[in-house]
């Protein structure tokens, strides 16, 4: 843009015959004309109203050092780069194909082989935590800790002894709504007698018995036929572990005076849901040092990979403690991980 003083109209005070214009006014006029010239000649800055994204503005407007062709990264980009590096390091065991620990037990090697077969058939995507868990399982078994699953530990899973109801509200509400019919079917089975020929299993200390509907991922058809409504309730749950050996469901009976000493569950990828059916007041469950009591018609969500004890300190007149136990997926186990664990811990493996 160019300006010519000859073309500008003169103000009335400088017309011929008028009083002379003072030097100060002439100076102000020249400064104003120079400012108009500079504004018209400069390119638009980044702060103009252009419709660029925040990332475009930061990349096009960052100061460039002399002698370098690339701008300095902004703090936002630096944070994103850090997260990307963290993600890469998290998946590094899968990407590096590092050899499996030589000191691993035969069972862990078998599980690792199953993971490799699954990844070849499907994908390694999302398998970082499982791969890491299989590699560190040997070290987990040697640790002195209050949480020590003896079969498989999934890293980076939030763990507390007792979970709130909101973790599996849908399934808990279904179980509690079905409490009357589940209790009635148990009582019918109990009246027939506790005998291995009638589908019962004796586990642990004297006085403890199990009537399984699912045992290590396998449906016990005869027991399910004896409890058809309870079986249909199981099938309506969204997170019931029904396809691998980590999952079971059934009626657990503990007689008066019986107790189960400090033990660890096999994995932290599940939560055990206990629906109280018959719960004498002298019964107690202690998980990770935290005591709880069962309540009839209500559920407890337990992470049994923590050290836990069960006791029935009542008398014969109190009768047995009875719960309906269902294994549900831990809410922080992703869908891809659940699918892989179904394959790795398949009952046929």
mmCIF file with all atom_site columns, N, CA and C in Angstrom, residues 61-124:
data_model
loop_
_atom_site.group_PDB
_atom_site.id
_atom_site.type_symbol
_atom_site.label_atom_id
_atom_site.label_alt_id
_atom_site.label_comp_id
_atom_site.label_asym_id
_atom_site.label_entity_id
_atom_site.label_seq_id
_atom_site.pdbx_PDB_ins_code
_atom_site.Cartn_x
_atom_site.Cartn_y
_atom_site.Cartn_z
_atom_site.occupancy
_atom_site.B_iso_or_equiv
_atom_site.pdbx_formal_charge
_atom_site.auth_seq_id
_atom_site.auth_comp_id
_atom_site.auth_asym_id
_atom_site.auth_atom_id
_atom_site.pdbx_PDB_model_num
ATOM 1   N N  . UNK A 1 61  ? 3.259  -21.168 14.767 1.00 0.00 ? 61  UNK A N  1
ATOM 2   C CA . UNK A 1 61  ? 3.627  -19.931 15.423 1.00 0.00 ? 61  UNK A CA 1
ATOM 3   C C  . UNK A 1 61  ? 4.745  -20.102 16.424 1.00 0.00 ? 61  UNK A C  1
ATOM 4   N N  . UNK A 1 62  ? 5.275  -21.298 16.589 1.00 0.00 ? 62  UNK A N  1
ATOM 5   C CA . UNK A 1 62  ? 6.363  -21.495 17.539 1.00 0.00 ? 62  UNK A CA 1
ATOM 6   C C  . UNK A 1 62  ? 7.615  -20.830 17.030 1.00 0.00 ? 62  UNK A C  1
ATOM 7   N N  . UNK A 1 63  ? 8.396  -20.174 17.932 1.00 0.00 ? 63  UNK A N  1
ATOM 8   C CA . UNK A 1 63  ? 9.635  -19.529 17.488 1.00 0.00 ? 63  UNK A CA 1
ATOM 9   C C  . UNK A 1 63  ? 10.641 -20.561 17.025 1.00 0.00 ? 63  UNK A C  1
ATOM 10  N N  . UNK A 1 64  ? 11.387 -20.227 15.965 1.00 0.00 ? 64  UNK A N  1
ATOM 11  C CA . UNK A 1 64  ? 12.374 -21.130 15.397 1.00 0.00 ? 64  UNK A CA 1
ATOM 12  C C  . UNK A 1 64  ? 13.756 -20.618 15.736 1.00 0.00 ? 64  UNK A C  1
ATOM 13  N N  . UNK A 1 65  ? 14.601 -21.483 16.254 1.00 0.00 ? 65  UNK A N  1
ATOM 14  C CA . UNK A 1 65  ? 15.962 -21.081 16.575 1.00 0.00 ? 65  UNK A CA 1
ATOM 15  C C  . UNK A 1 65  ? 16.757 -20.885 15.292 1.00 0.00 ? 65  UNK A C  1
ATOM 16  N N  . UNK A 1 66  ? 17.756 -20.012 15.380 1.00 0.00 ? 66  UNK A N  1
ATOM 17  C CA . UNK A 1 66  ? 18.612 -19.781 14.228 1.00 0.00 ? 66  UNK A CA 1
ATOM 18  C C  . UNK A 1 66  ? 19.439 -21.028 13.955 1.00 0.00 ? 66  UNK A C  1
ATOM 19  N N  . UNK A 1 67  ? 19.501 -21.388 12.696 1.00 0.00 ? 67  UNK A N  1
ATOM 20  C CA . UNK A 1 67  ? 20.303 -22.550 12.308 1.00 0.00 ? 67  UNK A CA 1
ATOM 21  C C  . UNK A 1 67  ? 19.553 -23.853 12.394 1.00 0.00 ? 67  UNK A C  1
ATOM 22  N N  . UNK A 1 68  ? 18.244 -23.840 12.785 1.00 0.00 ? 68  UNK A N  1
ATOM 23  C CA . UNK A 1 68  ? 17.446 -25.059 12.863 1.00 0.00 ? 68  UNK A CA 1
ATOM 24  C C  . UNK A 1 68  ? 16.207 -24.873 12.016 1.00 0.00 ? 68  UNK A C  1
ATOM 25  N N  . UNK A 1 69  ? 15.789 -25.944 11.365 1.00 0.00 ? 69  UNK A N  1
ATOM 26  C CA . UNK A 1 69  ? 14.626 -25.859 10.485 1.00 0.00 ? 69  UNK A CA 1
ATOM 27  C C  . UNK A 1 69  ? 13.355 -26.326 11.167 1.00 0.00 ? 69  UNK A C  1
ATOM 28  N N  . UNK A 1 70  ? 13.450 -26.916 12.388 1.00 0.00 ? 70  UNK A N  1
ATOM 29  C CA . UNK A 1 70  ? 12.261 -27.424 13.053 1.00 0.00 ? 70  UNK A CA 1
ATOM 30  C C  . UNK A 1 70  ? 12.010 -26.604 14.297 1.00 0.00 ? 70  UNK A C  1
ATOM 31  N N  . UNK A 1 71  ? 10.752 -26.323 14.598 1.00 0.00 ? 71  UNK A N  1
ATOM 32  C CA . UNK A 1 71  ? 10.439 -25.531 15.789 1.00 0.00 ? 71  UNK A CA 1
ATOM 33  C C  . UNK A 1 71  ? 10.591 -26.357 17.051 1.00 0.00 ? 71  UNK A C  1
ATOM 34  N N  . UNK A 1 72  ? 10.717 -25.665 18.190 1.00 0.00 ? 72  UNK A N  1
ATOM 35  C CA . UNK A 1 72  ? 10.760 -26.358 19.475 1.00 0.00 ? 72  UNK A CA 1
ATOM 36  C C  . UNK A 1 72  ? 9.388  -26.955 19.770 1.00 0.00 ? 72  UNK A C  1
ATOM 37  N N  . UNK A 1 73  ? 9.333  -28.164 20.336 1.00 0.00 ? 73  UNK A N  1
ATOM 38  C CA . UNK A 1 73  ? 8.025  -28.734 20.660 1.00 0.00 ? 73  UNK A CA 1
ATOM 39  C C  . UNK A 1 73  ? 7.374  -27.985 21.811 1.00 0.00 ? 73  UNK A C  1
ATOM 40  N N  . UNK A 1 74  ? 6.066  -27.847 21.702 1.00 0.00 ? 74  UNK A N  1
ATOM 41  C CA . UNK A 1 74  ? 5.328  -27.197 22.779 1.00 0.00 ? 74  UNK A CA 1
ATOM 42  C C  . UNK A 1 74  ? 5.178  -28.160 23.937 1.00 0.00 ? 74  UNK A C  1
ATOM 43  N N  . UNK A 1 75  ? 4.841  -27.654 25.175 1.00 0.00 ? 75  UNK A N  1
ATOM 44  C CA . UNK A 1 75  ? 4.659  -28.553 26.309 1.00 0.00 ? 75  UNK A CA 1
ATOM 45  C C  . UNK A 1 75  ? 3.599  -29.602 26.079 1.00 0.00 ? 75  UNK A C  1
ATOM 46  N N  . UNK A 1 76  ? 2.501  -29.257 25.361 1.00 0.00 ? 76  UNK A N  1
ATOM 47  C CA . UNK A 1 76  ? 1.452  -30.240 25.118 1.00 0.00 ? 76  UNK A CA 1
ATOM 48  C C  . UNK A 1 76  ? 1.981  -31.407 24.299 1.00 0.00 ? 76  UNK A C  1
ATOM 49  N N  . UNK A 1 77  ? 2.780  -31.108 23.279 1.00 0.00 ? 77  UNK A N  1
ATOM 50  C CA . UNK A 1 77  ? 3.339  -32.180 22.446 1.00 0.00 ? 77  UNK A CA 1
ATOM 51  C C  . UNK A 1 77  ? 4.308  -33.021 23.246 1.00 0.00 ? 77  UNK A C  1
ATOM 52  N N  . UNK A 1 78  ? 5.049  -32.391 24.142 1.00 0.00 ? 78  UNK A N  1
ATOM 53  C CA . UNK A 1 78  ? 6.010  -33.150 24.951 1.00 0.00 ? 78  UNK A CA 1
ATOM 54  C C  . UNK A 1 78  ? 5.290  -34.151 25.843 1.00 0.00 ? 78  UNK A C  1
ATOM 55  N N  . UNK A 1 79  ? 4.142  -33.770 26.408 1.00 0.00 ? 79  UNK A N  1
ATOM 56  C CA . UNK A 1 79  ? 3.389  -34.694 27.262 1.00 0.00 ? 79  UNK A CA 1
ATOM 57  C C  . UNK A 1 79  ? 2.884  -35.866 26.448 1.00 0.00 ? 79  UNK A C  1
ATOM 58  N N  . UNK A 1 80  ? 2.346  -35.582 25.258 1.00 0.00 ? 80  UNK A N  1
ATOM 59  C CA . UNK A 1 80  ? 1.848  -36.660 24.416 1.00 0.00 ? 80  UNK A CA 1
ATOM 60  C C  . UNK A 1 80  ? 2.970  -37.609 24.030 1.00 0.00 ? 80  UNK A C  1
ATOM 61  N N  . UNK A 1 81  ? 4.139  -37.092 23.754 1.00 0.00 ? 81  UNK A N  1
ATOM 62  C CA . UNK A 1 81  ? 5.262  -37.954 23.415 1.00 0.00 ? 81  UNK A CA 1
ATOM 63  C C  . UNK A 1 81  ? 5.619  -38.845 24.583 1.00 0.00 ? 81  UNK A C  1
ATOM 64  N N  . UNK A 1 82  ? 5.560  -38.309 25.814 1.00 0.00 ? 82  UNK A N  1
ATOM 65  C CA . UNK A 1 82  ? 5.858  -39.108 26.984 1.00 0.00 ? 82  UNK A CA 1
ATOM 66  C C  . UNK A 1 82  ? 4.869  -40.250 27.158 1.00 0.00 ? 82  UNK A C  1
ATOM 67  N N  . UNK A 1 83  ? 3.553  -39.962 26.923 1.00 0.00 ? 83  UNK A N  1
ATOM 68  C CA . UNK A 1 83  ? 2.553  -41.011 27.033 1.00 0.00 ? 83  UNK A CA 1
ATOM 69  C C  . UNK A 1 83  ? 2.766  -42.082 25.977 1.00 0.00 ? 83  UNK A C  1
ATOM 70  N N  . UNK A 1 84  ? 3.166  -41.659 24.778 1.00 0.00 ? 84  UNK A N  1
ATOM 71  C CA . UNK A 1 84  ? 3.415  -42.633 23.721 1.00 0.00 ? 84  UNK A CA 1
ATOM 72  C C  . UNK A 1 84  ? 4.583  -43.538 24.080 1.00 0.00 ? 84  UNK A C  1
ATOM 73  N N  . UNK A 1 85  ? 5.646  -42.948 24.654 1.00 0.00 ? 85  UNK A N  1
ATOM 74  C CA . UNK A 1 85  ? 6.788  -43.761 25.057 1.00 0.00 ? 85  UNK A CA 1
ATOM 75  C C  . UNK A 1 85  ? 6.402  -44.734 26.154 1.00 0.00 ? 85  UNK A C  1
ATOM 76  N N  . UNK A 1 86  ? 5.548  -44.260 27.094 1.00 0.00 ? 86  UNK A N  1
ATOM 77  C CA . UNK A 1 86  ? 5.111  -45.140 28.161 1.00 0.00 ? 86  UNK A CA 1
ATOM 78  C C  . UNK A 1 86  ? 4.313  -46.311 27.609 1.00 0.00 ? 86  UNK A C  1
ATOM 79  N N  . UNK A 1 87  ? 3.440  -46.031 26.626 1.00 0.00 ? 87  UNK A N  1
ATOM 80  C CA . UNK A 1 87  ? 2.668  -47.108 26.022 1.00 0.00 ? 87  UNK A CA 1
ATOM 81  C C  . UNK A 1 87  ? 3.574  -48.110 25.328 1.00 0.00 ? 87  UNK A C  1
ATOM 82  N N  . UNK A 1 88  ? 4.610  -47.612 24.635 1.00 0.00 ? 88  UNK A N  1
ATOM 83  C CA . UNK A 1 88  ? 5.536  -48.511 23.953 1.00 0.00 ? 88  UNK A CA 1
ATOM 84  C C  . UNK A 1 88  ? 6.267  -49.396 24.943 1.00 0.00 ? 88  UNK A C  1
ATOM 85  N N  . UNK A 1 89  ? 6.721  -48.797 26.072 1.00 0.00 ? 89  UNK A N  1
ATOM 86  C CA . UNK A 1 89  ? 7.423  -49.605 27.062 1.00 0.00 ? 89  UNK A CA 1
ATOM 87  C C  . UNK A 1 89  ? 6.487  -50.612 27.705 1.00 0.00 ? 89  UNK A C  1
ATOM 88  N N  . UNK A 1 90  ? 5.205  -50.260 27.826 1.00 0.00 ? 90  UNK A N  1
ATOM 89  C CA . UNK A 1 90  ? 4.230  -51.174 28.410 1.00 0.00 ? 90  UNK A CA 1
ATOM 90  C C  . UNK A 1 90  ? 4.046  -52.412 27.546 1.00 0.00 ? 90  UNK A C  1
ATOM 91  N N  . UNK A 1 91  ? 4.076  -52.239 26.238 1.00 0.00 ? 91  UNK A N  1
ATOM 92  C CA . UNK A 1 91  ? 3.911  -53.363 25.326 1.00 0.00 ? 91  UNK A CA 1
ATOM 93  C C  . UNK A 1 91  ? 5.238  -54.002 24.929 1.00 0.00 ? 91  UNK A C  1
ATOM 94  N N  . UNK A 1 92  ? 6.335  -53.512 25.467 1.00 0.00 ? 92  UNK A N  1
ATOM 95  C CA . UNK A 1 92  ? 7.644  -53.991 25.042 1.00 0.00 ? 92  UNK A CA 1
ATOM 96  C C  . UNK A 1 92  ? 7.820  -55.498 25.180 1.00 0.00 ? 92  UNK A C  1
ATOM 97  N N  . UNK A 1 93  ? 7.331  -56.144 26.242 1.00 0.00 ? 93  UNK A N  1
ATOM 98  C CA . UNK A 1 93  ? 7.515  -57.597 26.316 1.00 0.00 ? 93  UNK A CA 1
ATOM 99  C C  . UNK A 1 93  ? 6.945  -58.338 25.119 1.00 0.00 ? 93  UNK A C  1
ATOM 100 N N  . UNK A 1 94  ? 5.808  -57.841 24.587 1.00 0.00 ? 94  UNK A N  1
ATOM 101 C CA . UNK A 1 94  ? 5.223  -58.472 23.414 1.00 0.00 ? 94  UNK A CA 1
ATOM 102 C C  . UNK A 1 94  ? 6.025  -58.154 22.161 1.00 0.00 ? 94  UNK A C  1
ATOM 103 N N  . UNK A 1 95  ? 6.423  -56.887 22.011 1.00 0.00 ? 95  UNK A N  1
ATOM 104 C CA . UNK A 1 95  ? 7.106  -56.471 20.792 1.00 0.00 ? 95  UNK A CA 1
ATOM 105 C C  . UNK A 1 95  ? 8.522  -57.031 20.697 1.00 0.00 ? 95  UNK A C  1
ATOM 106 N N  . UNK A 1 96  ? 9.163  -57.275 21.864 1.00 0.00 ? 96  UNK A N  1
ATOM 107 C CA . UNK A 1 96  ? 10.557 -57.706 21.834 1.00 0.00 ? 96  UNK A CA 1
ATOM 108 C C  . UNK A 1 96  ? 10.711 -59.208 21.654 1.00 0.00 ? 96  UNK A C  1
ATOM 109 N N  . UNK A 1 97  ? 9.632  -59.970 21.912 1.00 0.00 ? 97  UNK A N  1
ATOM 110 C CA . UNK A 1 97  ? 9.698  -61.429 21.842 1.00 0.00 ? 97  UNK A CA 1
ATOM 111 C C  . UNK A 1 97  ? 10.831 -61.959 22.706 1.00 0.00 ? 97  UNK A C  1
ATOM 112 N N  . UNK A 1 98  ? 10.975 -61.387 23.897 1.00 0.00 ? 98  UNK A N  1
ATOM 113 C CA . UNK A 1 98  ? 12.020 -61.837 24.810 1.00 0.00 ? 98  UNK A CA 1
ATOM 114 C C  . UNK A 1 98  ? 11.751 -63.272 25.229 1.00 0.00 ? 98  UNK A C  1
ATOM 115 N N  . UNK A 1 99  ? 12.795 -64.064 25.473 1.00 0.00 ? 99  UNK A N  1
ATOM 116 C CA . UNK A 1 99  ? 12.597 -65.466 25.852 1.00 0.00 ? 99  UNK A CA 1
ATOM 117 C C  . UNK A 1 99  ? 11.864 -65.580 27.176 1.00 0.00 ? 99  UNK A C  1
ATOM 118 N N  . UNK A 1 100 ? 11.048 -66.613 27.300 1.00 0.00 ? 100 UNK A N  1
ATOM 119 C CA . UNK A 1 100 ? 10.303 -66.844 28.524 1.00 0.00 ? 100 UNK A CA 1
ATOM 120 C C  . UNK A 1 100 ? 11.283 -67.245 29.624 1.00 0.00 ? 100 UNK A C  1
ATOM 121 N N  . UNK A 1 101 ? 11.042 -66.818 30.879 1.00 0.00 ? 101 UNK A N  1
ATOM 122 C CA . UNK A 1 101 ? 11.988 -67.121 31.952 1.00 0.00 ? 101 UNK A CA 1
ATOM 123 C C  . UNK A 1 101 ? 12.298 -68.607 32.054 1.00 0.00 ? 101 UNK A C  1
ATOM 124 N N  . UNK A 1 102 ? 13.573 -68.940 32.131 1.00 0.00 ? 102 UNK A N  1
ATOM 125 C CA . UNK A 1 102 ? 13.992 -70.343 32.161 1.00 0.00 ? 102 UNK A CA 1
ATOM 126 C C  . UNK A 1 102 ? 13.521 -71.042 33.416 1.00 0.00 ? 102 UNK A C  1
ATOM 127 N N  . UNK A 1 103 ? 13.355 -70.284 34.523 1.00 0.00 ? 103 UNK A N  1
ATOM 128 C CA . UNK A 1 103 ? 12.981 -70.908 35.791 1.00 0.00 ? 103 UNK A CA 1
ATOM 129 C C  . UNK A 1 103 ? 11.479 -71.075 35.941 1.00 0.00 ? 103 UNK A C  1
ATOM 130 N N  . UNK A 1 104 ? 10.704 -70.706 34.922 1.00 0.00 ? 104 UNK A N  1
ATOM 131 C CA . UNK A 1 104 ? 9.259  -70.807 35.007 1.00 0.00 ? 104 UNK A CA 1
ATOM 132 C C  . UNK A 1 104 ? 8.828  -72.262 35.118 1.00 0.00 ? 104 UNK A C  1
ATOM 133 N N  . UNK A 1 105 ? 7.754  -72.479 35.866 1.00 0.00 ? 105 UNK A N  1
ATOM 134 C CA . UNK A 1 105 ? 7.237  -73.828 36.042 1.00 0.00 ? 105 UNK A CA 1
ATOM 135 C C  . UNK A 1 105 ? 6.610  -74.330 34.748 1.00 0.00 ? 105 UNK A C  1
ATOM 136 N N  . UNK A 1 106 ? 6.429  -75.638 34.696 1.00 0.00 ? 106 UNK A N  1
ATOM 137 C CA . UNK A 1 106 ? 5.866  -76.242 33.480 1.00 0.00 ? 106 UNK A CA 1
ATOM 138 C C  . UNK A 1 106 ? 4.470  -75.700 33.191 1.00 0.00 ? 106 UNK A C  1
ATOM 139 N N  . UNK A 1 107 ? 3.679  -75.455 34.265 1.00 0.00 ? 107 UNK A N  1
ATOM 140 C CA . UNK A 1 107 ? 2.337  -74.914 34.061 1.00 0.00 ? 107 UNK A CA 1
ATOM 141 C C  . UNK A 1 107 ? 2.360  -73.540 33.428 1.00 0.00 ? 107 UNK A C  1
ATOM 142 N N  . UNK A 1 108 ? 3.296  -72.684 33.859 1.00 0.00 ? 108 UNK A N  1
ATOM 143 C CA . UNK A 1 108 ? 3.399  -71.346 33.277 1.00 0.00 ? 108 UNK A CA 1
ATOM 144 C C  . UNK A 1 108 ? 3.849  -71.416 31.828 1.00 0.00 ? 108 UNK A C  1
ATOM 145 N N  . UNK A 1 109 ? 4.747  -72.338 31.518 1.00 0.00 ? 109 UNK A N  1
ATOM 146 C CA . UNK A 1 109 ? 5.193  -72.492 30.125 1.00 0.00 ? 109 UNK A CA 1
ATOM 147 C C  . UNK A 1 109 ? 4.035  -72.948 29.237 1.00 0.00 ? 109 UNK A C  1
ATOM 148 N N  . UNK A 1 110 ? 3.202  -73.798 29.786 1.00 0.00 ? 110 UNK A N  1
ATOM 149 C CA . UNK A 1 110 ? 2.049  -74.267 29.009 1.00 0.00 ? 110 UNK A CA 1
ATOM 150 C C  . UNK A 1 110 ? 1.100  -73.115 28.713 1.00 0.00 ? 110 UNK A C  1
ATOM 151 N N  . UNK A 1 111 ? 0.883  -72.252 29.717 1.00 0.00 ? 111 UNK A N  1
ATOM 152 C CA . UNK A 1 111 ? 0.012  -71.101 29.509 1.00 0.00 ? 111 UNK A CA 1
ATOM 153 C C  . UNK A 1 111 ? 0.622  -70.131 28.497 1.00 0.00 ? 111 UNK A C  1
ATOM 154 N N  . UNK A 1 112 ? 1.932  -69.956 28.553 1.00 0.00 ? 112 UNK A N  1
ATOM 155 C CA . UNK A 1 112 ? 2.603  -69.057 27.612 1.00 0.00 ? 112 UNK A CA 1
ATOM 156 C C  . UNK A 1 112 ? 2.486  -69.596 26.187 1.00 0.00 ? 112 UNK A C  1
ATOM 157 N N  . UNK A 1 113 ? 2.613  -70.902 26.024 1.00 0.00 ? 113 UNK A N  1
ATOM 158 C CA . UNK A 1 113 ? 2.433  -71.508 24.702 1.00 0.00 ? 113 UNK A CA 1
ATOM 159 C C  . UNK A 1 113 ? 1.022  -71.272 24.196 1.00 0.00 ? 113 UNK A C  1
ATOM 160 N N  . UNK A 1 114 ? 0.030  -71.380 25.082 1.00 0.00 ? 114 UNK A N  1
ATOM 161 C CA . UNK A 1 114 ? -1.353 -71.127 24.683 1.00 0.00 ? 114 UNK A CA 1
ATOM 162 C C  . UNK A 1 114 ? -1.546 -69.672 24.266 1.00 0.00 ? 114 UNK A C  1
ATOM 163 N N  . UNK A 1 115 ? -0.882 -68.733 24.953 1.00 0.00 ? 115 UNK A N  1
ATOM 164 C CA . UNK A 1 115 ? -0.967 -67.330 24.564 1.00 0.00 ? 115 UNK A CA 1
ATOM 165 C C  . UNK A 1 115 ? -0.381 -67.122 23.177 1.00 0.00 ? 115 UNK A C  1
ATOM 166 N N  . UNK A 1 116 ? 0.761  -67.740 22.892 1.00 0.00 ? 116 UNK A N  1
ATOM 167 C CA . UNK A 1 116 ? 1.363  -67.615 21.562 1.00 0.00 ? 116 UNK A CA 1
ATOM 168 C C  . UNK A 1 116 ? 0.427  -68.158 20.479 1.00 0.00 ? 116 UNK A C  1
ATOM 169 N N  . UNK A 1 117 ? -0.208 -69.286 20.755 1.00 0.00 ? 117 UNK A N  1
ATOM 170 C CA . UNK A 1 117 ? -1.143 -69.851 19.776 1.00 0.00 ? 117 UNK A CA 1
ATOM 171 C C  . UNK A 1 117 ? -2.324 -68.909 19.555 1.00 0.00 ? 117 UNK A C  1
ATOM 172 N N  . UNK A 1 118 ? -2.822 -68.309 20.636 1.00 0.00 ? 118 UNK A N  1
ATOM 173 C CA . UNK A 1 118 ? -3.929 -67.372 20.506 1.00 0.00 ? 118 UNK A CA 1
ATOM 174 C C  . UNK A 1 118 ? -3.514 -66.163 19.671 1.00 0.00 ? 118 UNK A C  1
ATOM 175 N N  . UNK A 1 119 ? -2.323 -65.621 19.942 1.00 0.00 ? 119 UNK A N  1
ATOM 176 C CA . UNK A 1 119 ? -1.856 -64.435 19.223 1.00 0.00 ? 119 UNK A CA 1
ATOM 177 C C  . UNK A 1 119 ? -1.658 -64.725 17.738 1.00 0.00 ? 119 UNK A C  1
ATOM 178 N N  . UNK A 1 120 ? -1.167 -65.912 17.403 1.00 0.00 ? 120 UNK A N  1
ATOM 179 C CA . UNK A 1 120 ? -0.996 -66.264 15.993 1.00 0.00 ? 120 UNK A CA 1
ATOM 180 C C  . UNK A 1 120 ? -2.350 -66.387 15.290 1.00 0.00 ? 120 UNK A C  1
ATOM 181 N N  . UNK A 1 121 ? -3.324 -66.892 16.017 1.00 0.00 ? 121 UNK A N  1
ATOM 182 C CA . UNK A 1 121 ? -4.652 -67.070 15.419 1.00 0.00 ? 121 UNK A CA 1
ATOM 183 C C  . UNK A 1 121 ? -5.408 -65.753 15.326 1.00 0.00 ? 121 UNK A C  1
ATOM 184 N N  . UNK A 1 122 ? -5.221 -64.875 16.325 1.00 0.00 ? 122 UNK A N  1
ATOM 185 C CA . UNK A 1 122 ? -5.958 -63.616 16.363 1.00 0.00 ? 122 UNK A CA 1
ATOM 186 C C  . UNK A 1 122 ? -4.999 -62.426 16.273 1.00 0.00 ? 122 UNK A C  1
ATOM 187 N N  . UNK A 1 123 ? -4.483 -61.965 17.405 1.00 0.00 ? 123 UNK A N  1
ATOM 188 C CA . UNK A 1 123 ? -3.613 -60.794 17.383 1.00 0.00 ? 123 UNK A CA 1
ATOM 189 C C  . UNK A 1 123 ? -2.914 -60.662 18.725 1.00 0.00 ? 123 UNK A C  1
ATOM 190 N N  . UNK A 1 124 ? -1.741 -59.965 18.696 1.00 0.00 ? 124 UNK A N  1
ATOM 191 C CA . UNK A 1 124 ? -1.059 -59.595 19.929 1.00 0.00 ? 124 UNK A CA 1
ATOM 192 C C  . UNK A 1 124 ? -1.662 -58.328 20.533 1.00 0.00 ? 124 UNK A C  1
#
